[in-house]
Coordinates of C-alpha atoms in Angstrom, one line a residue:
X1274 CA 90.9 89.9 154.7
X1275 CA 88.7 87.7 153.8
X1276 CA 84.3 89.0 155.4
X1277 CA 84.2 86.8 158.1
X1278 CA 80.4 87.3 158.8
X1279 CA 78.2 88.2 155.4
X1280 CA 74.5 88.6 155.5
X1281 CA 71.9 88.4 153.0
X1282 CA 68.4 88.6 153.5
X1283 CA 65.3 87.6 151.8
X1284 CA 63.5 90.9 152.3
X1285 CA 60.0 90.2 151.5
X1286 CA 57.3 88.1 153.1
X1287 CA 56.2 84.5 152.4
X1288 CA 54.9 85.3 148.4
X1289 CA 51.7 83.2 149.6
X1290 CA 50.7 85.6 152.2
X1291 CA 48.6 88.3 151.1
X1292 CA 47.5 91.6 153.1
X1293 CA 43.2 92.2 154.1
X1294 CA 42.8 94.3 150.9
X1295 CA 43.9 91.5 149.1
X1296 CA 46.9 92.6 147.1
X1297 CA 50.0 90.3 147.7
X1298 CA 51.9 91.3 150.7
X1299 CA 54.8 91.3 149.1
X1300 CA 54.1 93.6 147.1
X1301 CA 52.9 96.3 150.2
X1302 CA 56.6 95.8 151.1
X1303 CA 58.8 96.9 148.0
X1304 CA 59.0 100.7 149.1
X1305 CA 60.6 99.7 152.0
X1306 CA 63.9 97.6 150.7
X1307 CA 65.6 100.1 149.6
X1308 CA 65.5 102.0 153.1
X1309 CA 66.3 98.7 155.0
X1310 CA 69.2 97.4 153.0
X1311 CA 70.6 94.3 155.0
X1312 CA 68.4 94.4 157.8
X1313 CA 67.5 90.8 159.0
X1314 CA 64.0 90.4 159.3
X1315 CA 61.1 92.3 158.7
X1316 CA 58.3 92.9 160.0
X1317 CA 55.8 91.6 157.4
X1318 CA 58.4 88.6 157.1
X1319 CA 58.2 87.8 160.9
X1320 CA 54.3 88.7 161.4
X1321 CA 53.0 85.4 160.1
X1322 CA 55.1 83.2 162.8
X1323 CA 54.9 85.6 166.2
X1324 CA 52.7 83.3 167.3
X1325 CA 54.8 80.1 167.0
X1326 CA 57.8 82.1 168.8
X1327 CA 55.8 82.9 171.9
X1328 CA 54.5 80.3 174.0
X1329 CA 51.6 81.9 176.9
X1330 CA 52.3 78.0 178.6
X1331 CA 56.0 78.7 179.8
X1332 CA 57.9 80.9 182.5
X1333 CA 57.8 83.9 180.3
X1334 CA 54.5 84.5 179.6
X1335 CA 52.6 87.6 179.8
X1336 CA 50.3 86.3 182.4
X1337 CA 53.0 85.7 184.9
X1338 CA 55.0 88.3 187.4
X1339 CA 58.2 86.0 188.4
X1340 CA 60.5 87.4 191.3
X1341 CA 62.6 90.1 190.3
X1342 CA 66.1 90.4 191.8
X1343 CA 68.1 93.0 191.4
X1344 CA 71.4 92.1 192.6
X1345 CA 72.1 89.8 189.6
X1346 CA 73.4 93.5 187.8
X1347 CA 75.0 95.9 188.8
X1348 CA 73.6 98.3 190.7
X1349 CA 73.9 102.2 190.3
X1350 CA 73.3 105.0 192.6
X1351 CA 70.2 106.3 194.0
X1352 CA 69.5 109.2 193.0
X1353 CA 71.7 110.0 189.9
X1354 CA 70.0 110.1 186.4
X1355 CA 71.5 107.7 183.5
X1356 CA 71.1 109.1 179.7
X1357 CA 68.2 111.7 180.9
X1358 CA 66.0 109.4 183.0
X1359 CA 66.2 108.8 186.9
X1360 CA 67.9 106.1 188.2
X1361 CA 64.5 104.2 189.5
X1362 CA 63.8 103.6 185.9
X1363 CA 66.1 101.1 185.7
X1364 CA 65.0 99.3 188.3
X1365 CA 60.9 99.6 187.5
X1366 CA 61.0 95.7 186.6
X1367 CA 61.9 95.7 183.1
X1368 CA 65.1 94.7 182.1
X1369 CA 64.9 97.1 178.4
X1370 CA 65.0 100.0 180.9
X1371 CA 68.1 98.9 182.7
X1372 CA 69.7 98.3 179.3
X1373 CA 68.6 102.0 178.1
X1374 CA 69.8 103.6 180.8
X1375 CA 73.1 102.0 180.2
X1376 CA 73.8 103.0 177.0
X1377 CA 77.2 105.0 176.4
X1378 CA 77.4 105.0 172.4
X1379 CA 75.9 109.0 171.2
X1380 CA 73.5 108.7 168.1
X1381 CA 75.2 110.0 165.5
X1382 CA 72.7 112.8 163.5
X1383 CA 72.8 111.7 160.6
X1384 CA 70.6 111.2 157.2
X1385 CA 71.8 107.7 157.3
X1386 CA 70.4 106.8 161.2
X1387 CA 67.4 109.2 160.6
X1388 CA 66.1 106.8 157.9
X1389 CA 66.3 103.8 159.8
X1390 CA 64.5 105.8 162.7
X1391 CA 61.6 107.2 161.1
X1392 CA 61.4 103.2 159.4
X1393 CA 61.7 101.4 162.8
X1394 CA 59.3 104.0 164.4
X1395 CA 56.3 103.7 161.5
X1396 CA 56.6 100.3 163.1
X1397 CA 56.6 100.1 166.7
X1398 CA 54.5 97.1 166.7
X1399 CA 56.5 94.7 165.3
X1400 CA 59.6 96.0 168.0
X1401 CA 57.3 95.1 170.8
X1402 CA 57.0 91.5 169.2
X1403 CA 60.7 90.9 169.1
X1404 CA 61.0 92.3 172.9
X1405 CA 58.8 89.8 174.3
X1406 CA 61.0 87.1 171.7
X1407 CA 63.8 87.9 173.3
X1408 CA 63.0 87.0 176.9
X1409 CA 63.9 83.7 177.9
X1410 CA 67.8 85.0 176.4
X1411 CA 67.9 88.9 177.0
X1412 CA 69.5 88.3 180.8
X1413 CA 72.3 85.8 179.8
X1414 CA 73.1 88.0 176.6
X1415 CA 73.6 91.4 178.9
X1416 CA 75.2 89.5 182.0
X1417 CA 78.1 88.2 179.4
X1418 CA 77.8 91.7 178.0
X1419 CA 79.5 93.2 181.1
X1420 CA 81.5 90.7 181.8
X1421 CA 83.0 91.2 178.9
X1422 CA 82.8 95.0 179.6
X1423 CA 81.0 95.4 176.4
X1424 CA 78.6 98.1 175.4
X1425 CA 74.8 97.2 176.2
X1426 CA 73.8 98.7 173.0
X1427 CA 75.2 95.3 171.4
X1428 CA 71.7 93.5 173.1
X1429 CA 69.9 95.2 170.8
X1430 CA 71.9 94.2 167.7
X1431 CA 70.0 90.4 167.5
X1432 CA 66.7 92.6 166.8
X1433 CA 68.7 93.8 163.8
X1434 CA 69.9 90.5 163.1
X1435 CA 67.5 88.2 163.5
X1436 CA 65.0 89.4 165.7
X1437 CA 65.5 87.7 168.2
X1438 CA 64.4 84.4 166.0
X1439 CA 67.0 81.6 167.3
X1440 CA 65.6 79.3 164.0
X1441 CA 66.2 82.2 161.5
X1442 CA 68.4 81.8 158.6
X1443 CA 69.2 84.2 156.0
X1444 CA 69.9 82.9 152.2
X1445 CA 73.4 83.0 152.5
X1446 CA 72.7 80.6 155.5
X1447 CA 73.8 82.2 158.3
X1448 CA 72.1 81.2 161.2
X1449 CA 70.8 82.3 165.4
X1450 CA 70.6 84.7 166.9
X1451 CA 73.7 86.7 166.1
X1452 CA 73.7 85.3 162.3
X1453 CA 76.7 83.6 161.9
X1454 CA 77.5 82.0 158.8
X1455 CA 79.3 78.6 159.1
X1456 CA 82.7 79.7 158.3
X1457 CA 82.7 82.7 161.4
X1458 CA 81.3 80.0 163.4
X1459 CA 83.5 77.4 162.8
X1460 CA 86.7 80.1 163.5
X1461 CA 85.1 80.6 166.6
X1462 CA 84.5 77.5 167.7
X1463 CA 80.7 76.5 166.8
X1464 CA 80.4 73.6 166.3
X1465 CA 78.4 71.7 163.3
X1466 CA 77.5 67.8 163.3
X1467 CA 75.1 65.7 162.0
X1468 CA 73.5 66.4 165.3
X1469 CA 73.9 69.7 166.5
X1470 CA 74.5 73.5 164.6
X1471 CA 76.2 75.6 167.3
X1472 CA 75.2 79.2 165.4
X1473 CA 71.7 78.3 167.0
X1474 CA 72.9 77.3 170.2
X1475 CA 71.6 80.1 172.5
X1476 CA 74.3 80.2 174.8
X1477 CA 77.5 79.0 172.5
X1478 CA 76.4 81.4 169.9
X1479 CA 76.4 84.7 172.2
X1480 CA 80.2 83.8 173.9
X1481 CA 81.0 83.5 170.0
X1482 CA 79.5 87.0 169.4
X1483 CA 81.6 88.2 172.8
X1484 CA 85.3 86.8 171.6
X1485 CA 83.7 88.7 168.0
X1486 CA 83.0 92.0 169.2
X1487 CA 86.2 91.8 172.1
X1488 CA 88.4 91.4 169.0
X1489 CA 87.1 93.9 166.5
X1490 CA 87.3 96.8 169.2
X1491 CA 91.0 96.3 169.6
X1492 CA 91.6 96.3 166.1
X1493 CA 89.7 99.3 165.4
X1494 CA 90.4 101.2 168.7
X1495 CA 86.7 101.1 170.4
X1496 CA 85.8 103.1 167.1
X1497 CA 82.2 101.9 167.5
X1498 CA 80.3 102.2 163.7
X1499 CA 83.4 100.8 161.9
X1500 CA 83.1 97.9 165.0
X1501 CA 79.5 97.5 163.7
X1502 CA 80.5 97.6 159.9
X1503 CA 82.8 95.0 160.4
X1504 CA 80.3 92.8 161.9
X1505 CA 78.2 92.6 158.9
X1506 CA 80.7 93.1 156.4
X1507 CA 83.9 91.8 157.7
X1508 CA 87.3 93.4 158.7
X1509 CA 88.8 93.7 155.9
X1510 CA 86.4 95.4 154.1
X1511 CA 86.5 97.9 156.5
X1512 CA 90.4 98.2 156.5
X1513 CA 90.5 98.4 152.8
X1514 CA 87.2 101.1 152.9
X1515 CA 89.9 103.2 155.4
X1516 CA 92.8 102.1 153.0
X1517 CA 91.1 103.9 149.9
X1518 CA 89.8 106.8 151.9
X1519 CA 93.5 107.6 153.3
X1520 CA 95.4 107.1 150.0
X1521 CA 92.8 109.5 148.5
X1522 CA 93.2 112.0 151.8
X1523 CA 89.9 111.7 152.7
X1524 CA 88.4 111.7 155.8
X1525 CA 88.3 107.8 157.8
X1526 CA 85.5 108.3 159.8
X1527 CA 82.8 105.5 159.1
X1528 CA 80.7 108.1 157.7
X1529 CA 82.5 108.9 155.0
X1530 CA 83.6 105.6 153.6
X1531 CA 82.5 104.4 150.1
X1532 CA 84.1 101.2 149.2
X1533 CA 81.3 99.4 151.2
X1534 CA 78.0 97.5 150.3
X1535 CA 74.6 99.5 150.9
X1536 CA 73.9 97.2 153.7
X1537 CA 76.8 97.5 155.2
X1538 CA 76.7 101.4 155.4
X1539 CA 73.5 101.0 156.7
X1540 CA 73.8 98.5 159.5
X1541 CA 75.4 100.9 161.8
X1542 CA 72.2 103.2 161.4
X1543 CA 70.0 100.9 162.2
X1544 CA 71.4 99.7 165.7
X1545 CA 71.6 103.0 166.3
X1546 CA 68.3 103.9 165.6
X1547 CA 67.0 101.7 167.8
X1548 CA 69.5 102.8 170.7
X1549 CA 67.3 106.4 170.3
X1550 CA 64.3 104.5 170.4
X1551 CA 65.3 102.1 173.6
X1552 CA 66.6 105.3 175.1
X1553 CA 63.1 107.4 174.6
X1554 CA 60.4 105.5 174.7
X1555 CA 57.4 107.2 175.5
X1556 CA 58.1 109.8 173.0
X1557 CA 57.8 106.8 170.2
X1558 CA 55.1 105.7 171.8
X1559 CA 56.8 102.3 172.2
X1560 CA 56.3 99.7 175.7
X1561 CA 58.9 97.1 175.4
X1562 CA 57.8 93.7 176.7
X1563 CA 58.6 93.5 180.8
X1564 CA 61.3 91.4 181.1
X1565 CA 62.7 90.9 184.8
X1566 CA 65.9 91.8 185.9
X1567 CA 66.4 88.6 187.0
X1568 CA 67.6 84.9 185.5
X1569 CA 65.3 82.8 184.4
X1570 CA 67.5 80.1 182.8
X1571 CA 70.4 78.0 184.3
X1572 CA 72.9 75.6 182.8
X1573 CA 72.6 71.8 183.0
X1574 CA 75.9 69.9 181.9
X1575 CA 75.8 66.8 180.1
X1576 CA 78.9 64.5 178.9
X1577 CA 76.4 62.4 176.9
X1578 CA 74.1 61.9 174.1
X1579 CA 70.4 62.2 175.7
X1580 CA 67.0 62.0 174.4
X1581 CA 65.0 65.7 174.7
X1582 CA 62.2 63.8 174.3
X1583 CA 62.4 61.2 176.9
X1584 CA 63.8 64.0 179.2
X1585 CA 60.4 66.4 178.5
X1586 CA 58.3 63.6 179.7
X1587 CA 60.3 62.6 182.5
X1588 CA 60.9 66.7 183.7
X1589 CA 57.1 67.8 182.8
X1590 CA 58.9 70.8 180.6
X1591 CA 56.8 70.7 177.3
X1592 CA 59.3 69.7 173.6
X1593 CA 58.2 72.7 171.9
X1594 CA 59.8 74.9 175.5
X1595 CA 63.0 72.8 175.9
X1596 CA 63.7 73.5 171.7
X1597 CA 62.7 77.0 172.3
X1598 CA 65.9 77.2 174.9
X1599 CA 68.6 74.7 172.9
X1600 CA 67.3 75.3 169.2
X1601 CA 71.0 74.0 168.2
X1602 CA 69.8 70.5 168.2
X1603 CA 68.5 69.3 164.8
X1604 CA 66.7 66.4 166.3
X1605 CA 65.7 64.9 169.8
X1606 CA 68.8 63.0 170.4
X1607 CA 71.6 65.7 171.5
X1608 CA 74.7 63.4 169.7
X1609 CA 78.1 62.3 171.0
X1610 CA 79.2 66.2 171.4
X1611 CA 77.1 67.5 173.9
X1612 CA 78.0 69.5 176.5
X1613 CA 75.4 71.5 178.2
X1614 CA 71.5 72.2 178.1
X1615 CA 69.4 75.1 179.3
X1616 CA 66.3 74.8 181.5
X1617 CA 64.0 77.2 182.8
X1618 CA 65.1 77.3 186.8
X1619 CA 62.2 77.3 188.2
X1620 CA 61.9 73.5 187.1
X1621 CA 65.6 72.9 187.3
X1622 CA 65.3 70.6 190.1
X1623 CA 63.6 68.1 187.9
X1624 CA 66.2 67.2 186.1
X1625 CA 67.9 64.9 188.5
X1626 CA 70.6 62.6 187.6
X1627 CA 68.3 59.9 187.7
X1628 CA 65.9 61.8 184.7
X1629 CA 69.1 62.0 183.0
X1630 CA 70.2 58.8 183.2
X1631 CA 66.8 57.6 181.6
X1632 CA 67.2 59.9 178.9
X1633 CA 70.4 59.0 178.3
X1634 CA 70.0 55.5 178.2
X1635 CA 66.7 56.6 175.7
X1636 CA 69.3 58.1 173.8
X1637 CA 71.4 54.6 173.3
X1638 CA 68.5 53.0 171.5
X1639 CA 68.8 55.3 168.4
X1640 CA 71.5 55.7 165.7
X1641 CA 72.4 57.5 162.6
X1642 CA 71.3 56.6 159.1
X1643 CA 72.1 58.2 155.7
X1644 CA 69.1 58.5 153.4
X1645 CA 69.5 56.9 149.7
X1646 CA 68.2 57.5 146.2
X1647 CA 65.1 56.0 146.3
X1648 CA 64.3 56.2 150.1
X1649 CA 60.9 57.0 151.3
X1650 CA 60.2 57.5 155.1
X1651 CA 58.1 55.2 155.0
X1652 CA 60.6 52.2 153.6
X1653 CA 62.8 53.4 156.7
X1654 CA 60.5 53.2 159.2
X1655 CA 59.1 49.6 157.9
X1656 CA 63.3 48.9 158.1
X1657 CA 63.6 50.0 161.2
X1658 CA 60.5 48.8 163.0
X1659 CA 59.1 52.3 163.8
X1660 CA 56.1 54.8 163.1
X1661 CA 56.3 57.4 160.1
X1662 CA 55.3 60.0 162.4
X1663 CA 57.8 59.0 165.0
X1664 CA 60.6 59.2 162.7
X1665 CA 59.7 62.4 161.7
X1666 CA 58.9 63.8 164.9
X1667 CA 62.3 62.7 166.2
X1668 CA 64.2 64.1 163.7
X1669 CA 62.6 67.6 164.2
X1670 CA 61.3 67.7 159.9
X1671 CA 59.1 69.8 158.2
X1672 CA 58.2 67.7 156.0
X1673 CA 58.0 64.1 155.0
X1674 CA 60.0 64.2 151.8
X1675 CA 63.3 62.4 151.9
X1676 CA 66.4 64.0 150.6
X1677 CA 68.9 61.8 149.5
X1678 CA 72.3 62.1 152.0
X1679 CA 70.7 63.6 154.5
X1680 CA 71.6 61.9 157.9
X1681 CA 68.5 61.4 160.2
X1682 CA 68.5 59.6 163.5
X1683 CA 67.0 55.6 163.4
X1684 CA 65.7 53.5 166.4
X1685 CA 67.9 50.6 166.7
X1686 CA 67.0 46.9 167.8
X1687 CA 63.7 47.0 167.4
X1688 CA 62.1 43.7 166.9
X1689 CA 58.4 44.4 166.2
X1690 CA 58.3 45.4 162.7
X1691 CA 55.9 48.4 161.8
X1692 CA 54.3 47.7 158.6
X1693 CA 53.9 50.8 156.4
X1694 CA 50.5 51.5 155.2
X1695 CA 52.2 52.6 151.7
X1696 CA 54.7 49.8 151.3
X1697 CA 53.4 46.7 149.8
X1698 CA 56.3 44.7 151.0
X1699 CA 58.2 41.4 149.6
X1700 CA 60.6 39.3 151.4
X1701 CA 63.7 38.0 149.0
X1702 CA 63.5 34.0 148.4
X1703 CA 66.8 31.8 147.7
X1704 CA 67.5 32.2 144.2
X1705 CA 65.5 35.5 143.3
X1706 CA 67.1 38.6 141.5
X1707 CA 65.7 42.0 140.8
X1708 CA 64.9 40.9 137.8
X1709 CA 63.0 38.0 138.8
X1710 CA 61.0 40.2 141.2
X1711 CA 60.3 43.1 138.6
X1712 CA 59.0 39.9 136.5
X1713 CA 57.0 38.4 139.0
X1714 CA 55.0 41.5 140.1
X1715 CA 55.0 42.9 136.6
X1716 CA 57.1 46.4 137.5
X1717 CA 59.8 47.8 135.5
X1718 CA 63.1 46.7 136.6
X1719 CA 64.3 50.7 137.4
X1720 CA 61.3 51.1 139.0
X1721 CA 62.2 48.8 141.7
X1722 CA 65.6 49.7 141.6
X1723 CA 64.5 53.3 142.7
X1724 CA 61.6 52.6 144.5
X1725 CA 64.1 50.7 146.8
X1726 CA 67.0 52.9 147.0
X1727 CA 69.3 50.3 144.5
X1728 CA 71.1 50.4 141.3
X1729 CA 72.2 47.8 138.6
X1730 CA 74.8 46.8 140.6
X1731 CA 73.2 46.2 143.9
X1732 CA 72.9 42.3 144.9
X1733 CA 69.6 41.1 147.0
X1734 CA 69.7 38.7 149.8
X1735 CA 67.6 35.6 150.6
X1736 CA 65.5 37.7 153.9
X1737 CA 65.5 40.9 152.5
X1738 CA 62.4 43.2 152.1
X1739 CA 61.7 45.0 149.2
X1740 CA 59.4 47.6 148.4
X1741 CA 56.8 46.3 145.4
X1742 CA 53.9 47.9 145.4
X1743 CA 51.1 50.3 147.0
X1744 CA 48.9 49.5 149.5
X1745 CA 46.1 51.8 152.1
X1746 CA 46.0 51.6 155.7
X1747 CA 42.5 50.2 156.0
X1748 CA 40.4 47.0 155.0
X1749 CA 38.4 49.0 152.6
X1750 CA 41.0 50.8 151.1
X1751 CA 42.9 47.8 150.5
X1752 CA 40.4 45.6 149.1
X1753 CA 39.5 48.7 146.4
X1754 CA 43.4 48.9 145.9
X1755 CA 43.8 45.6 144.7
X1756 CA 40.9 45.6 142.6
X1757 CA 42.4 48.7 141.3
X1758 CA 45.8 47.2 141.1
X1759 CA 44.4 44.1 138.8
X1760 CA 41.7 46.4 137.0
X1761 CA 45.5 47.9 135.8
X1762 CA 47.6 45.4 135.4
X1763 CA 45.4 43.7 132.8
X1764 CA 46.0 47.3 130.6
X1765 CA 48.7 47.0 128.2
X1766 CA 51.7 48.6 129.6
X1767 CA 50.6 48.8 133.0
X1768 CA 53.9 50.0 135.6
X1769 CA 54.3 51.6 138.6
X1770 CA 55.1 55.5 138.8
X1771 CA 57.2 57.2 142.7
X1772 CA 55.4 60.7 142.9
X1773 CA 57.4 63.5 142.6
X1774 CA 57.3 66.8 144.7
X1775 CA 54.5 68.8 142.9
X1776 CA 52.9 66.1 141.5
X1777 CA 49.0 65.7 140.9
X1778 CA 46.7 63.6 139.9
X1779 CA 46.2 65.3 136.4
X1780 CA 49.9 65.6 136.0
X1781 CA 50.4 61.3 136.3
X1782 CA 47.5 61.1 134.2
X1783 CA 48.6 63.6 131.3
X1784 CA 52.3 62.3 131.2
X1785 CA 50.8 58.3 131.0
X1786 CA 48.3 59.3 128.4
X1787 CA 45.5 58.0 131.1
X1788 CA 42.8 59.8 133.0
X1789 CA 42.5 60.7 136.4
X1790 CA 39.1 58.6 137.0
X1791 CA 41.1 55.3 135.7
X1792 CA 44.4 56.2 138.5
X1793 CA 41.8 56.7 141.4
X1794 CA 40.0 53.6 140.3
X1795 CA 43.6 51.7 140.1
X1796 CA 44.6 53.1 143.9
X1797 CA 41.5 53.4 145.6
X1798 CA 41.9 56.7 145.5
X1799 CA 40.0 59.8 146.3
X1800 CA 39.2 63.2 143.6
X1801 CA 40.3 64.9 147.1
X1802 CA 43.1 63.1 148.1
X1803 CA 46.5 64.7 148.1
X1804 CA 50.0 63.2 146.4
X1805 CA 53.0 62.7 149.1
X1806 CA 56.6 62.7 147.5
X1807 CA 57.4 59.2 147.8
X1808 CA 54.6 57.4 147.0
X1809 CA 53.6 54.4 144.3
X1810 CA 50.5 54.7 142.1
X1811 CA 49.8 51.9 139.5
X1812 CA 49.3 53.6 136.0
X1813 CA 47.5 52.1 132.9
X1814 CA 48.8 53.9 130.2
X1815 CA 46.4 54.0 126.9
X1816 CA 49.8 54.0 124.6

C-alpha cells in the first residue's frame, strides 16, 4: 500500500542565521542530522521564531494562574503511585504530569532510543519551548485521546512532528500539528479550499490523527513501534518490512526490520525517548511549562463565511490570538465551508450572535479573485478600490509579490477608488487600442501587455484603466518623477522595465547598458531605496 503519511524535513536552520561566534548556524548543526533522521523540527530551526509562537498578552501566558479543575480527566486513586511517582503528582497543576503518570507504553532499551535520548536531553531547552507551545491545544488533544482510549504517549508525538508549530510545513508539504500531507488528509476528511487547509485546523486535524492511530492499532494488533512506523512511513511499508523479514524467517518485531527508511526506524525512538524524559523529569533536569488541567478553549459553530477580522474588533480577542487558535484559515474571511471556530472561554461570551452576524455580514462584502500574469497588488487594489496593505493584511501574505493563479480574497462594491502610489493610471477612450496607448505614452507594446496582466489577444474597453507608468506617493516625489520620466524619454530608446524578484538598482542598470545615477534621476529615486517585485522604472538605455 501506497505511505499514506511521508515526511521530509529540512533539517538545518534558516542558512541566514548565524550563531554568536559567528560561524553559520547551519553549519553548528550538521553532526546532528544523522542522529535525528526524520525528526520534524529542530531546535536551531525553531529557535529563531519562539517568540512569534508565544504570545505573554493571551490566556496562556506565563504571568497568569487560570482556575484549575480537575474533574475535566479522569481522576485516579489517592494514594496509589502511577509509573514510580505518587498519585498527587498528577494533580500538582500541570497537565505534562498527569500525562506522565499515564503512560502505559515500556521504553524499549535500545541503541536506537538511547540516541534519540542522550540528543533530546543535550537539549532540554528547546523541549521546554515546545511545552509552553503547546498549551492553548494540549487539553483538547489528551481529552480526545481517552475518549478514543488511546495511549497518552501519542500527546507527545506533535513535539516530534512539528513541535507543537500549527504553521509548520515540511518540504514534502505536509502540514499542522500532526503533519499530514494532503493526500492523508484528504482520505480523512481535511478539507482544502481556496479558503481554508484543514491539516492546520487545530481541532479537525487531531480527530484526523484519532480515526489514524484507531485504525493502525487494529491492523497491527496494539503492536505499538510498528503503529508508530506506520505513521511516518505508511502501512504498507510496514507490512511489506514484516513480509520480507517472515519469508527470510527472521524475527517481525519492529526492531529488527530492514526494508524501512532511516527515518522511519528512527521515529519510534524518538517518541519514545521523550516518554523517558516526560516520565523522569527531574533526573533530566527538565520543568515542562505549567499547563492546567483544565480547558481553556471551547467550540463556536458557524454555518457561514465570517470575517476574523471584523469579529477580533467586535470580541476584543487580538488577530494574531484568534489565528493562533484556527491557523487553518489562509485569510481573514473563513469561506463558504466553515463550520466551527475556537475561542479562548474565558471571552467566549463575547461572541454573541449579534458579533457574528456583523462579521458575517463583513464577510459578504469580499470575494475571490485569481491573480494574472502581469498583476501587481497594487493594480488590484487600484481595481478594487482598496489599500495595498489592506489587501495584504486580509489575505494573511508574507510578502507583497504576486504569483500568478493564486486566488486571494477582493473587497467587492467599493465605490471610492484607491489610487495606487505606484500606478500611473490611464482610462481607455472610444477608439483606442494597446497599440495606440503603447504609442501615445511611448512604452513597448509587451510592456503594457504585462504590466497589465494582457496578451495579444486581449481587447480594451472604452472605461477601462490601464496601468502606464510610475508614479511616488508624495508632491515631491512626483514632481522629481516626472522630470525624471521626461529627462528619459528624450534618450533614444527610452522604455519601461517591471522589476523582478532580486532585482537592484545595478542589475537594471547593467542589463540597459545605463548607470544607476541616470535610473534614480529618471524615478526620483533614492541610492537607499529598495526594488519591490512589481514595480515600473523608466530606463534610458545608452544602446
Amino acid at each position: 500500500m501506497k505511505p499514506l503519511v511521508r515526511l521530509v524535513v529540512n533539517f538545518l536552520p534558516d542558512r541566514n542565521i548565524r550563531s554568536k561566534s559567528g560561524f553559520p548556524a547551519a553549519l553548528l548543526w550538521l553532526p546532528f542530522i544523522a542522529l535525528l533522521g526524520g525528526c520534524a523540527q529542530l531546535p536551531g530551526a525553531i529557535d529563531s521564531s519562539s517568540t512569534a509562537t508565544t504570545s505573554t498578552s493571551t490566556p496562556f501566558g506565563a504571568n497568569e494562574q487560570p482556575n484549575v479543575d480537575y474533574s475535566i480527566l479522569p481522576a485516579m486513586g489517592g494514594g496509589v503511585t502511577q509509573n514510580g511517582h505518587p498519585a498527587a503528582w498528577a494533580y500538582d497543576g500541570n497537565l505534562w504530569h498527569y500525562i506522565a503518570t499515564q503512560f502505559t507504553l515500556p521504553v524499549p532499551d535500545n541503541a536506537r532510543v538511547q540516541a534519540q535520548l542522550n540528543f533530546y536531553a543535550s537539549h532540554i531547552e528547546y523541549l521546554q519551548r515546545v511545552t509552553e507551545r503547546a498549551a492553548p491545544y494540549l487539553h483538547m488533544i489528551v481529552k480526545d485521546l481517552q475518549k478514543n482510549k488511546l495511549p497518552l504517549e501519542l500527546a507527545l508525538l506533535p513535539i516530534v512532528e512539528s513541535a507543537y508549530r500549527p504553521e509548520a510545513v515540511s518540504s514534502s508539504n505536509a502540514a499542522g500539528i500532526w503533519q499530514f500531507v494532503r493526500s492523508t488528509g484528504t482520505h480523512f476528511g481535511l478539507a482544502r479550499t481556496t479558503w481554508y487547509d484543514g491539516r492546520r485546523d487545530i481541532k479537525a486535524s487531531t480527530d484526523a490523527a484519532m480515526s489514524y492511530f484507531s485504525r493502525l492499532r487494529t491492523m497491527f494488533n496494539d503492536d505499538w513501534p510498528i503503529v508508530f512506523a506506520s505513521y511516518n512511513g505508511g502501512e504498507g511499508t510496514l507490512q511489506n518490512a514484516i513480509s520480507y523479514n517472515a519469508a527470510r524467517g527472521r524475527p517481525t518485531d519492529f526492531w529488527d526490520l530492514t526494508q524501512i527508511s532511516h527515518e522511519t526506524a528512527d521515529y519510534p525512538a524518538r517518541l519514545y525517548a521523550l516518554v523517558e524524559i516526560f516520565s523522569h523529569p527531574k533526573k533530566y533536569g527538565f520543568n515542562p511549562y505549567p499547563i492546567p488541567n483544565a480547558p481553556v478553549l471551547t467550540e463556536i459553530k458557524l454555518d457561514k463565511s465570517v470575517n476574523l477580522g471584523k469579529l477580533a474588533q467586535i470580541t476584543g480577542i487580538s488577530h494574531d490570538e484568534l489565528y493562533r487558535l484556527n491557523p487553518g484559515f489562509d485569510k481573514l474571511i473563513t469561506g463558504p465551508q466553515t463550520d466551527h471556530l475556537l475561542v479562548p472561554k474565558s471571552i467566549a461570551d463575547q461572541f454573541t450572535p449579534l458579533a457574528l452576524e456583523e462579521a458575517e455580514k463583513s464577510a459578504r462584502d469580499w470575494g475571490r479573485y485569481t491573480l494574472r500574469r502581469g498583476d501587481s497588488f497594487h493594480k488590484v487594489a487600484y481595481r478594487f478600490g482598496c489599500d495595498v496593505d489592506e489587501l495584504i493584511k486580509m489575505n494573511r501574505l508574507s510578502s507583497d509579490y504576486a504569483h500568478a493563479g493564486e486566488t486571494i480574497v477582493v473587497p467587492l462594491g467599493r465605490k471610492t477608488q484607491y489610487v495606487a502610489g505606484h500606478d500611473r493610471l490611464y482610462t481607455v477612450q472610444s477608439g483606442d487600442s494597446l497599440w495606440g496607448v503603447s504609442r501615445k505614452f511611448k512604452i513597448d507594446l509587451a510592456d503594457l501587455q504585462h504590466m497589465n496582466g494582457m496578451n495579444k489577444h486581449s481587447v480594451i474597453q472604452p472605461g477601462e484603466k490601464l496601468i502606464i507608468g510610475f508614479d511616488h506617493a508624495s508632491s515631491a516625489s512626483n514632481s522629481h518623477s516626472q522630470r525624471g520620466h521626461s529627462e528619459a524619454a528624450a534618450h533614444k530608446g527610452a522604455r519601461q522595465y517591471i522589476v523582478k524578484k532580486g532585482d537592484t538598482l545595478w542589475d537594471v542598470a547593467h542589463r540597459f547598458s545605463t548607470t544607476v545615477n541616470e535610473l534614480l534621476s529618471a524615478n526620483g529615486l533614492k541610492l537607499d531605496d529598495s526594488l519591490k517585485p512589481g514595480q515600473i522604472l523608466v530606463v534610458a538605455s545608452r544602446n
